[in-house]
mmCIF file of C-alpha atoms in Angstrom:
data_model
loop_
_atom_site.group_PDB
_atom_site.id
_atom_site.type_symbol
_atom_site.label_atom_id
_atom_site.label_comp_id
_atom_site.label_asym_id
_atom_site.label_seq_id
_atom_site.Cartn_x
_atom_site.Cartn_y
_atom_site.Cartn_z
ATOM 1 C CA MET R 1 26.017 68.449 -46.217
ATOM 2 C CA GLU R 2 25.481 71.792 -44.502
ATOM 3 C CA ILE R 3 23.844 72.412 -41.154
ATOM 4 C CA SER R 4 23.476 75.978 -39.925
ATOM 5 C CA CYS R 5 22.851 77.569 -36.571
ATOM 6 C CA ASP R 6 21.905 81.250 -36.350
ATOM 7 C CA GLY R 7 23.164 81.680 -39.894
ATOM 8 C CA PHE R 8 26.553 80.136 -39.101
ATOM 9 C CA PRO R 9 27.009 77.394 -41.726
ATOM 10 C CA VAL R 10 28.878 74.229 -40.838
ATOM 11 C CA ASP R 11 29.608 71.649 -43.522
ATOM 12 C CA ASN R 12 30.688 68.176 -42.493
ATOM 13 C CA VAL R 13 32.994 68.979 -39.579
ATOM 14 C CA ASP R 14 36.555 67.666 -40.012
ATOM 15 C CA PRO R 15 36.953 64.975 -37.312
ATOM 16 C CA SER R 16 40.614 65.970 -36.897
ATOM 17 C CA LYS R 17 39.358 69.280 -35.466
ATOM 18 C CA VAL R 18 37.328 67.457 -32.832
ATOM 19 C CA ARG R 19 39.367 66.597 -29.750
ATOM 20 C CA ARG R 20 37.860 64.397 -27.055
ATOM 21 C CA GLU R 21 38.687 65.757 -23.602
ATOM 22 C CA ILE R 22 36.182 64.598 -20.982
ATOM 23 C CA ILE R 23 33.692 61.738 -20.974
ATOM 24 C CA LEU R 24 30.442 62.859 -19.345
ATOM 25 C CA SER R 25 28.117 60.573 -17.449
ATOM 26 C CA VAL R 26 25.511 60.841 -20.210
ATOM 27 C CA LEU R 27 25.207 57.541 -22.015
ATOM 28 C CA THR R 28 22.669 56.063 -24.405
ATOM 29 C CA GLU R 29 22.406 52.706 -26.077
ATOM 30 C CA THR R 30 23.472 54.146 -29.430
ATOM 31 C CA GLY R 31 26.229 56.537 -28.420
ATOM 32 C CA GLU R 32 27.796 58.780 -25.849
ATOM 33 C CA LEU R 33 28.054 62.480 -25.210
ATOM 34 C CA THR R 34 31.555 63.924 -24.874
ATOM 35 C CA THR R 35 32.905 67.433 -24.523
ATOM 36 C CA ASN R 36 35.202 68.659 -27.242
ATOM 37 C CA SER R 37 37.185 71.608 -28.453
ATOM 38 C CA ILE R 38 36.274 72.272 -32.079
ATOM 39 C CA MET R 39 38.174 74.756 -34.201
ATOM 40 C CA GLY R 40 35.996 77.819 -34.681
ATOM 41 C CA LEU R 41 33.208 76.417 -32.497
ATOM 42 C CA PRO R 42 33.882 77.016 -28.787
ATOM 43 C CA ASN R 43 31.649 75.574 -26.091
ATOM 44 C CA THR R 44 30.447 72.553 -28.020
ATOM 45 C CA SER R 45 29.982 68.871 -27.291
ATOM 46 C CA SER R 46 29.540 65.893 -29.549
ATOM 47 C CA LYS R 47 27.294 62.888 -29.644
ATOM 48 C CA THR R 48 29.335 59.946 -30.875
ATOM 49 C CA LYS R 49 27.697 57.166 -32.846
ATOM 50 C CA GLY R 50 29.559 53.930 -32.398
ATOM 51 C CA THR R 51 33.207 52.969 -32.696
ATOM 52 C CA GLY R 52 32.955 50.232 -35.291
ATOM 53 C CA ASP R 53 31.336 50.000 -38.700
ATOM 54 C CA LEU R 54 27.858 51.494 -38.793
ATOM 55 C CA SER R 55 25.068 50.214 -40.990
ATOM 56 C CA LYS R 56 23.434 52.484 -43.546
ATOM 57 C CA THR R 57 20.350 52.415 -41.335
ATOM 58 C CA LYS R 58 22.259 53.776 -38.323
ATOM 59 C CA ILE R 59 23.863 56.500 -40.417
ATOM 60 C CA LYS R 60 20.462 57.397 -41.831
ATOM 61 C CA GLU R 61 19.035 57.634 -38.297
ATOM 62 C CA MET R 62 21.863 59.902 -37.199
ATOM 63 C CA MET R 63 21.404 62.224 -40.152
ATOM 64 C CA ARG R 64 17.640 62.313 -39.575
ATOM 65 C CA GLU R 65 18.218 63.381 -35.965
ATOM 66 C CA ALA R 66 20.654 66.095 -37.102
ATOM 67 C CA ARG R 67 18.270 67.426 -39.756
ATOM 68 C CA LEU R 68 15.483 67.543 -37.199
ATOM 69 C CA MET R 69 17.555 69.364 -34.574
ATOM 70 C CA ARG R 70 18.963 72.012 -36.912
ATOM 71 C CA ASN R 71 15.548 73.689 -37.104
ATOM 72 C CA PHE R 72 15.285 74.175 -33.331
ATOM 73 C CA LYS R 73 16.358 77.483 -31.804
ATOM 74 C CA HIS R 74 15.204 77.811 -28.203
ATOM 75 C CA LYS R 75 16.856 78.432 -24.850
ATOM 76 C CA ASN R 76 15.519 75.139 -23.478
ATOM 77 C CA ILE R 77 16.576 72.980 -26.432
ATOM 78 C CA VAL R 78 20.152 71.770 -26.957
ATOM 79 C CA ARG R 79 21.575 73.428 -30.073
ATOM 80 C CA ILE R 80 23.252 71.652 -32.972
ATOM 81 C CA TYR R 81 26.260 73.089 -34.805
ATOM 82 C CA GLY R 82 27.154 70.424 -37.335
ATOM 83 C CA VAL R 83 28.027 66.814 -38.079
ATOM 84 C CA ALA R 84 31.183 64.859 -38.845
ATOM 85 C CA VAL R 85 30.365 61.979 -41.175
ATOM 86 C CA ASP R 86 33.404 61.498 -43.430
ATOM 87 C CA GLU R 87 34.938 58.820 -41.211
ATOM 88 C CA GLN R 88 34.048 56.851 -38.108
ATOM 89 C CA PRO R 89 33.280 57.455 -35.325
ATOM 90 C CA LEU R 90 30.553 59.794 -36.505
ATOM 91 C CA TYR R 91 29.738 62.939 -34.529
ATOM 92 C CA ILE R 92 26.806 65.264 -34.029
ATOM 93 C CA ILE R 93 28.327 68.520 -32.778
ATOM 94 C CA LEU R 94 26.136 70.016 -30.044
ATOM 95 C CA GLU R 95 26.064 72.941 -27.662
ATOM 96 C CA LEU R 96 28.159 72.199 -24.584
ATOM 97 C CA VAL R 97 26.043 71.913 -21.418
ATOM 98 C CA LYS R 98 28.535 71.447 -18.596
ATOM 99 C CA GLY R 99 26.042 70.606 -15.874
ATOM 100 C CA GLY R 100 25.386 67.175 -17.398
ATOM 101 C CA ALA R 101 22.238 65.082 -17.312
ATOM 102 C CA LEU R 102 19.368 66.452 -15.218
ATOM 103 C CA ASN R 103 18.733 63.181 -13.369
ATOM 104 C CA ILE R 104 22.402 62.928 -12.356
ATOM 105 C CA TYR R 105 22.442 66.561 -11.216
ATOM 106 C CA LEU R 106 19.361 65.968 -9.073
ATOM 107 C CA ARG R 107 20.846 62.878 -7.447
ATOM 108 C CA THR R 108 24.216 64.495 -6.845
ATOM 109 C CA ASN R 109 22.740 67.688 -5.394
ATOM 110 C CA ALA R 110 19.737 66.244 -3.576
ATOM 111 C CA ASN R 111 20.476 68.214 -0.412
ATOM 112 C CA SER R 112 20.970 71.576 -2.083
ATOM 113 C CA VAL R 113 18.279 71.871 -4.800
ATOM 114 C CA ASP R 114 15.446 73.832 -3.216
ATOM 115 C CA ILE R 115 11.806 73.912 -4.233
ATOM 116 C CA ARG R 116 12.127 77.096 -6.257
ATOM 117 C CA GLU R 117 14.900 75.572 -8.365
ATOM 118 C CA LYS R 118 12.809 72.440 -8.904
ATOM 119 C CA ILE R 119 9.815 74.492 -10.014
ATOM 120 C CA ALA R 120 12.082 76.447 -12.372
ATOM 121 C CA MET R 121 13.285 73.086 -13.777
ATOM 122 C CA CYS R 122 9.677 72.033 -14.363
ATOM 123 C CA LEU R 123 8.808 75.308 -16.071
ATOM 124 C CA GLY R 124 11.991 75.421 -18.166
ATOM 125 C CA SER R 125 11.475 71.911 -19.503
ATOM 126 C CA ALA R 126 7.796 72.718 -20.160
ATOM 127 C CA LEU R 127 8.818 75.752 -22.220
ATOM 128 C CA GLY R 128 11.171 73.601 -24.277
ATOM 129 C CA ILE R 129 8.530 70.944 -24.893
ATOM 130 C CA GLU R 130 5.931 73.565 -25.794
ATOM 131 C CA TYR R 131 8.380 74.952 -28.377
ATOM 132 C CA LEU R 132 8.845 71.480 -29.877
ATOM 133 C CA HIS R 133 5.082 70.991 -30.054
ATOM 134 C CA LYS R 134 4.683 74.324 -31.842
ATOM 135 C CA GLN R 135 7.145 72.946 -34.400
ATOM 136 C CA ASN R 136 4.833 69.901 -34.639
ATOM 137 C CA CYS R 137 7.553 67.692 -33.154
ATOM 138 C CA ILE R 138 6.835 64.742 -30.849
ATOM 139 C CA HIS R 139 9.912 64.052 -28.718
ATOM 140 C CA MET R 140 8.784 60.506 -27.790
ATOM 141 C CA ASP R 141 11.464 59.950 -25.133
ATOM 142 C CA LEU R 142 11.054 62.688 -22.526
ATOM 143 C CA ALA R 143 12.783 61.903 -19.242
ATOM 144 C CA ALA R 144 15.224 63.599 -16.897
ATOM 145 C CA ARG R 145 18.021 61.463 -18.345
ATOM 146 C CA ASN R 146 17.356 63.078 -21.733
ATOM 147 C CA CYS R 147 17.595 66.626 -20.405
ATOM 148 C CA LEU R 148 20.798 68.516 -19.693
ATOM 149 C CA TYR R 149 21.250 71.160 -16.997
ATOM 150 C CA SER R 150 23.519 74.107 -17.619
ATOM 151 C CA GLU R 151 25.810 75.819 -15.126
ATOM 152 C CA ASP R 152 23.447 78.798 -15.128
ATOM 153 C CA LYS R 153 20.595 76.443 -14.189
ATOM 154 C CA VAL R 154 18.734 76.130 -17.487
ATOM 155 C CA VAL R 155 17.096 72.825 -18.458
ATOM 156 C CA LYS R 156 17.741 71.862 -22.077
ATOM 157 C CA ILE R 157 15.801 69.105 -23.841
ATOM 158 C CA SER R 158 18.128 66.754 -25.716
ATOM 159 C CA ASP R 159 18.336 63.327 -27.379
ATOM 160 C CA PHE R 160 16.031 63.447 -30.394
ATOM 161 C CA GLY R 161 16.831 59.947 -31.625
ATOM 162 C CA LEU R 162 13.200 58.818 -31.460
ATOM 163 C CA SER R 163 11.563 62.163 -32.269
ATOM 164 C CA ARG R 164 9.200 62.598 -35.198
ATOM 165 C CA ILE R 165 7.526 65.474 -37.003
ATOM 166 C CA GLY R 166 3.755 65.160 -37.014
ATOM 167 C CA SER R 167 0.811 65.139 -34.667
ATOM 168 C CA GLN R 168 0.862 61.346 -34.239
ATOM 169 C CA TYR R 169 3.261 58.488 -34.875
ATOM 170 C CA THR R 170 2.709 54.734 -34.529
ATOM 171 C CA ILE R 171 5.648 52.394 -34.086
ATOM 172 C CA ARG R 172 5.466 49.515 -36.519
ATOM 173 C CA THR R 173 8.777 47.807 -35.772
ATOM 174 C CA ALA R 174 9.930 46.098 -32.590
ATOM 175 C CA MET R 175 11.958 48.415 -30.371
ATOM 176 C CA LYS R 176 12.779 48.797 -26.706
ATOM 177 C CA LEU R 177 10.622 51.463 -25.055
ATOM 178 C CA PRO R 178 10.958 53.178 -21.635
ATOM 179 C CA ILE R 179 7.788 51.665 -20.155
ATOM 180 C CA LYS R 180 7.793 53.697 -16.923
ATOM 181 C CA TRP R 181 7.655 56.980 -18.857
ATOM 182 C CA LEU R 182 4.960 55.988 -21.378
ATOM 183 C CA ALA R 183 1.368 57.165 -21.594
ATOM 184 C CA PRO R 184 -1.357 54.477 -21.277
ATOM 185 C CA GLU R 185 -2.343 54.778 -24.965
ATOM 186 C CA THR R 186 1.236 54.177 -26.079
ATOM 187 C CA ILE R 187 1.321 50.929 -24.121
ATOM 188 C CA THR R 188 -1.916 49.672 -25.688
ATOM 189 C CA THR R 189 -1.586 51.014 -29.254
ATOM 190 C CA PHE R 190 2.146 51.851 -29.689
ATOM 191 C CA THR R 191 1.022 55.335 -30.729
ATOM 192 C CA PHE R 192 2.795 58.561 -29.765
ATOM 193 C CA SER R 193 1.364 62.078 -29.966
ATOM 194 C CA LEU R 194 1.848 65.532 -28.500
ATOM 195 C CA LYS R 195 -0.366 64.389 -25.618
ATOM 196 C CA THR R 196 1.839 61.363 -24.873
ATOM 197 C CA ASP R 197 4.728 63.818 -24.500
ATOM 198 C CA VAL R 198 2.622 65.663 -21.918
ATOM 199 C CA PHE R 199 2.162 62.449 -19.919
ATOM 200 C CA SER R 200 5.906 61.721 -20.056
ATOM 201 C CA TYR R 201 6.550 65.276 -18.905
ATOM 202 C CA GLY R 202 4.433 64.493 -15.839
ATOM 203 C CA VAL R 203 6.734 61.564 -15.075
ATOM 204 C CA MET R 204 9.657 63.965 -15.399
ATOM 205 C CA VAL R 205 8.048 66.213 -12.788
ATOM 206 C CA TYR R 206 8.046 63.167 -10.501
ATOM 207 C CA GLU R 207 11.759 62.646 -11.170
ATOM 208 C CA ILE R 208 12.535 66.274 -10.341
ATOM 209 C CA PHE R 209 10.754 66.201 -6.977
ATOM 210 C CA ALA R 210 12.113 62.718 -6.207
ATOM 211 C CA ASP R 211 15.683 64.071 -6.575
ATOM 212 C CA GLY R 212 16.301 62.068 -9.732
ATOM 213 C CA GLY R 213 14.747 58.891 -8.369
ATOM 214 C CA GLU R 214 13.339 56.394 -10.855
ATOM 215 C CA PRO R 215 9.549 56.384 -11.268
ATOM 216 C CA TRP R 216 7.794 53.220 -10.165
ATOM 217 C CA ASP R 217 10.947 52.179 -8.330
ATOM 218 C CA GLY R 218 10.785 48.513 -7.365
ATOM 219 C CA VAL R 219 7.848 47.821 -9.704
ATOM 220 C CA THR R 220 8.399 45.638 -12.768
ATOM 221 C CA ASN R 221 7.651 46.873 -16.282
ATOM 222 C CA ALA R 222 4.905 44.277 -16.586
ATOM 223 C CA GLU R 223 3.232 45.566 -13.412
ATOM 224 C CA VAL R 224 3.564 49.172 -14.599
ATOM 225 C CA LYS R 225 1.968 48.341 -17.967
ATOM 226 C CA LYS R 226 -0.939 46.607 -16.246
ATOM 227 C CA GLY R 227 -1.365 49.412 -13.726
ATOM 228 C CA LEU R 228 -1.316 52.221 -16.303
ATOM 229 C CA THR R 229 -3.900 50.536 -18.499
ATOM 230 C CA GLU R 230 -6.115 50.141 -15.431
ATOM 231 C CA GLY R 231 -5.798 53.824 -14.542
ATOM 232 C CA ARG R 232 -3.137 53.658 -11.841
ATOM 233 C CA VAL R 233 -0.832 56.701 -11.715
ATOM 234 C CA LEU R 234 2.327 57.813 -9.951
ATOM 235 C CA THR R 235 2.014 59.555 -6.606
ATOM 236 C CA LEU R 236 4.229 62.625 -6.539
ATOM 237 C CA PRO R 237 6.446 63.152 -3.465
ATOM 238 C CA MET R 238 5.017 65.268 -0.642
ATOM 239 C CA SER R 239 7.831 67.770 -1.248
ATOM 240 C CA CYS R 240 5.934 68.725 -4.395
ATOM 241 C CA PRO R 241 3.458 71.596 -3.753
ATOM 242 C CA GLU R 242 -0.107 70.363 -3.277
ATOM 243 C CA LYS R 243 -1.481 72.483 -6.131
ATOM 244 C CA LEU R 244 1.072 70.989 -8.499
ATOM 245 C CA ARG R 245 0.430 67.429 -7.291
ATOM 246 C CA ASN R 246 -3.271 67.888 -7.939
ATOM 247 C CA PHE R 247 -2.734 69.471 -11.348
ATOM 248 C CA ILE R 248 -0.418 66.690 -12.527
ATOM 249 C CA ARG R 249 -2.826 64.048 -11.239
ATOM 250 C CA ASP R 250 -5.976 65.592 -12.705
ATOM 251 C CA ARG R 251 -4.720 67.192 -15.931
ATOM 252 C CA VAL R 252 -1.518 65.360 -16.925
ATOM 253 C CA TYR R 253 -1.829 61.756 -15.727
ATOM 254 C CA THR R 254 -5.254 61.318 -17.321
ATOM 255 C CA LYS R 255 -5.877 57.961 -18.949
ATOM 256 C CA GLU R 256 -7.691 59.548 -21.907
ATOM 257 C CA PRO R 257 -5.472 61.909 -23.954
ATOM 258 C CA GLY R 258 -8.436 64.131 -24.782
ATOM 259 C CA GLY R 259 -8.660 65.243 -21.166
ATOM 260 C CA ARG R 260 -4.941 65.864 -20.853
ATOM 261 C CA ALA R 261 -3.574 69.400 -20.697
ATOM 262 C CA THR R 262 -1.503 70.899 -23.497
ATOM 263 C CA MET R 263 1.999 72.135 -22.693
ATOM 264 C CA SER R 264 0.729 75.715 -23.043
ATOM 265 C CA GLU R 265 -1.831 74.987 -20.327
ATOM 266 C CA VAL R 266 0.905 73.472 -18.156
ATOM 267 C CA ILE R 267 2.997 76.636 -18.497
ATOM 268 C CA ARG R 268 0.044 78.860 -17.686
ATOM 269 C CA PHE R 269 -0.617 76.791 -14.561
ATOM 270 C CA PHE R 270 2.944 77.299 -13.337
ATOM 271 C CA VAL R 271 2.981 81.027 -13.950
ATOM 272 C CA GLU R 272 -0.426 81.640 -12.392
ATOM 273 C CA ASN R 273 -0.168 79.277 -9.416
ATOM 274 C CA MET R 274 3.317 78.239 -8.449
ATOM 275 C CA GLN R 275 5.348 81.316 -7.541
ATOM 276 C CA SER R 276 3.846 82.188 -4.155
ATOM 277 C CA GLU R 277 3.186 78.504 -3.382
ATOM 278 C CA SER R 278 6.851 77.595 -3.806
ATOM 279 C CA LEU R 279 8.009 80.487 -1.662
ATOM 280 C CA GLU R 280 5.583 79.714 1.147
ATOM 281 C CA MET R 281 6.566 76.028 1.184
ATOM 282 C CA GLU R 282 10.224 76.985 1.325
ATOM 283 C CA MET R 283 9.533 79.237 4.265
ATOM 284 C CA LYS R 284 7.860 76.416 6.193
ATOM 285 C CA THR R 285 11.025 74.326 5.962
ATOM 286 C CA ASP R 286 13.517 77.062 6.828
ATOM 287 C CA GLU R 287 13.302 78.367 10.376
ATOM 288 C CA LYS R 288 15.869 81.064 9.695
ATOM 289 C CA ASP R 289 13.592 82.705 7.192
ATOM 290 C CA LYS R 290 10.727 83.016 9.684
ATOM 291 C CA ALA R 291 12.528 85.291 12.120
ATOM 292 C CA LEU R 292 12.607 89.064 11.874
ATOM 293 C CA LYS R 293 16.090 90.488 11.981
ATOM 294 C CA GLU R 294 16.869 92.478 15.129
ATOM 295 C CA ASP R 295 17.631 95.592 13.128
ATOM 296 C CA GLY R 296 14.024 95.773 12.027
ATOM 297 C CA GLU R 297 14.601 94.580 8.468
ATOM 298 C CA ARG R 298 11.568 92.796 7.034
ATOM 299 C CA SER R 299 11.717 89.011 7.148
ATOM 300 C CA LEU R 300 12.651 87.088 4.037
ATOM 301 C CA PHE R 301 9.101 85.766 3.917
ATOM 302 C CA ASP R 302 7.683 89.283 3.838
ATOM 303 C CA ARG R 303 10.067 90.313 1.068
ATOM 304 C CA LEU R 304 9.327 87.275 -1.028
ATOM 305 C CA VAL R 305 5.541 87.214 -0.821
ATOM 306 C CA ARG R 306 5.524 90.870 -1.820
ATOM 307 C CA SER R 307 7.712 90.169 -4.861
ATOM 308 C CA PRO R 308 6.881 91.913 -8.175
ATOM 309 C CA LEU R 309 5.585 88.679 -9.696
ATOM 310 C CA LYS R 310 3.050 88.068 -6.944
ATOM 311 C CA SER R 311 1.767 91.607 -7.411
ATOM 312 C CA VAL R 312 1.451 91.143 -11.163
ATOM 313 C CA ILE R 313 -0.455 87.891 -10.858
ATOM 314 C CA SER R 314 -2.728 88.864 -7.973
ATOM 315 C CA ASP R 315 -3.526 92.366 -9.234
ATOM 316 C CA PRO R 316 -5.362 92.257 -12.591
ATOM 317 C CA SER R 317 -4.865 95.988 -12.985
ATOM 318 C CA ALA R 318 -1.073 95.649 -12.913
ATOM 319 C CA HIS R 319 0.502 96.490 -16.252
ATOM 320 C CA ILE R 320 1.882 93.450 -18.090
ATOM 321 C CA GLU R 321 2.415 93.436 -21.832
ATOM 322 C CA SER R 322 1.947 89.739 -22.513
ATOM 323 C CA PHE R 323 1.784 86.266 -21.022
ATOM 324 C CA GLU R 324 5.381 85.796 -22.216
ATOM 325 C CA ASP R 325 6.368 88.675 -19.922
ATOM 326 C CA LYS R 326 4.835 86.813 -16.978
ATOM 327 C CA VAL R 327 6.941 83.762 -17.840
ATOM 328 C CA LYS R 328 10.117 85.870 -17.950
ATOM 329 C CA ILE R 329 9.308 87.483 -14.595
ATOM 330 C CA PHE R 330 8.523 84.066 -13.087
ATOM 331 C CA LEU R 331 11.911 82.668 -14.156
ATOM 332 C CA SER R 332 13.746 85.758 -12.942
ATOM 333 C CA ASN R 333 12.190 85.284 -9.496
ATOM 334 C CA CYS R 334 13.128 81.597 -9.239
#
């Protein structure tokens, strides 16, 4: 079997060339993510499937995930380089993302992740999900635990074990589902779609602003299922900008999928509304940034609110080649 990445073909990787070095704190029910040194493939990690005999079904699932991932080439999606299937344990060889799981990063660095970084996390993950949706892929398990965060602060969507190609997918076999991240229609009909991904993304936004805290903390799955079907939604932390709280509530947490935003609309909201909002909120919580320096230098607030991005967004006559350019400028200012 051959899997390629950017034209670099990788047949079944020889397991003897895969050396386990560090166990990361990224675990799933079906395997674990480890960092490895692979001959000819620096900066890679591997997803290990089991240590004992695997059924044909499990092997088939692993190969389906690998085939799905090999088509994805995006900054906010974890890259695949190959598989090792000739002997057990089996490996999916992935891009190495040293920062680890996003939820763990948020919990570990709760006192140092500022609002601009959190907004950049939200936008980065949205860009990755939008890319998947343009490939007609439903992730089906979006959560901070299934995102990795690189050392250069880039969110990367990972864990495609449940993902499917298509605009809609209905589960017909019994399986454990992450109730607190599900859209109301998934709970009632077991159906997933691009719009259910959008709802789960909204729960991820909660996780980001709650410093990796679990949604519906202290509430049972049964109570969450009942509440969601009755129209109850999460309340985002007050640290989340008001405009974003309102947008998530009104356009993402909608009970009816038809009224839910697309990921492209989510991205446009961030680029057109969140830059100056995030900077102003940050200023309110940092007394040092409010004071003018004695040497007459402009305050940090003055410098930030007059940033190039604010000018581009507020001045319709400003030259900008495309909406994609706005996204790039937004990220460069975060």
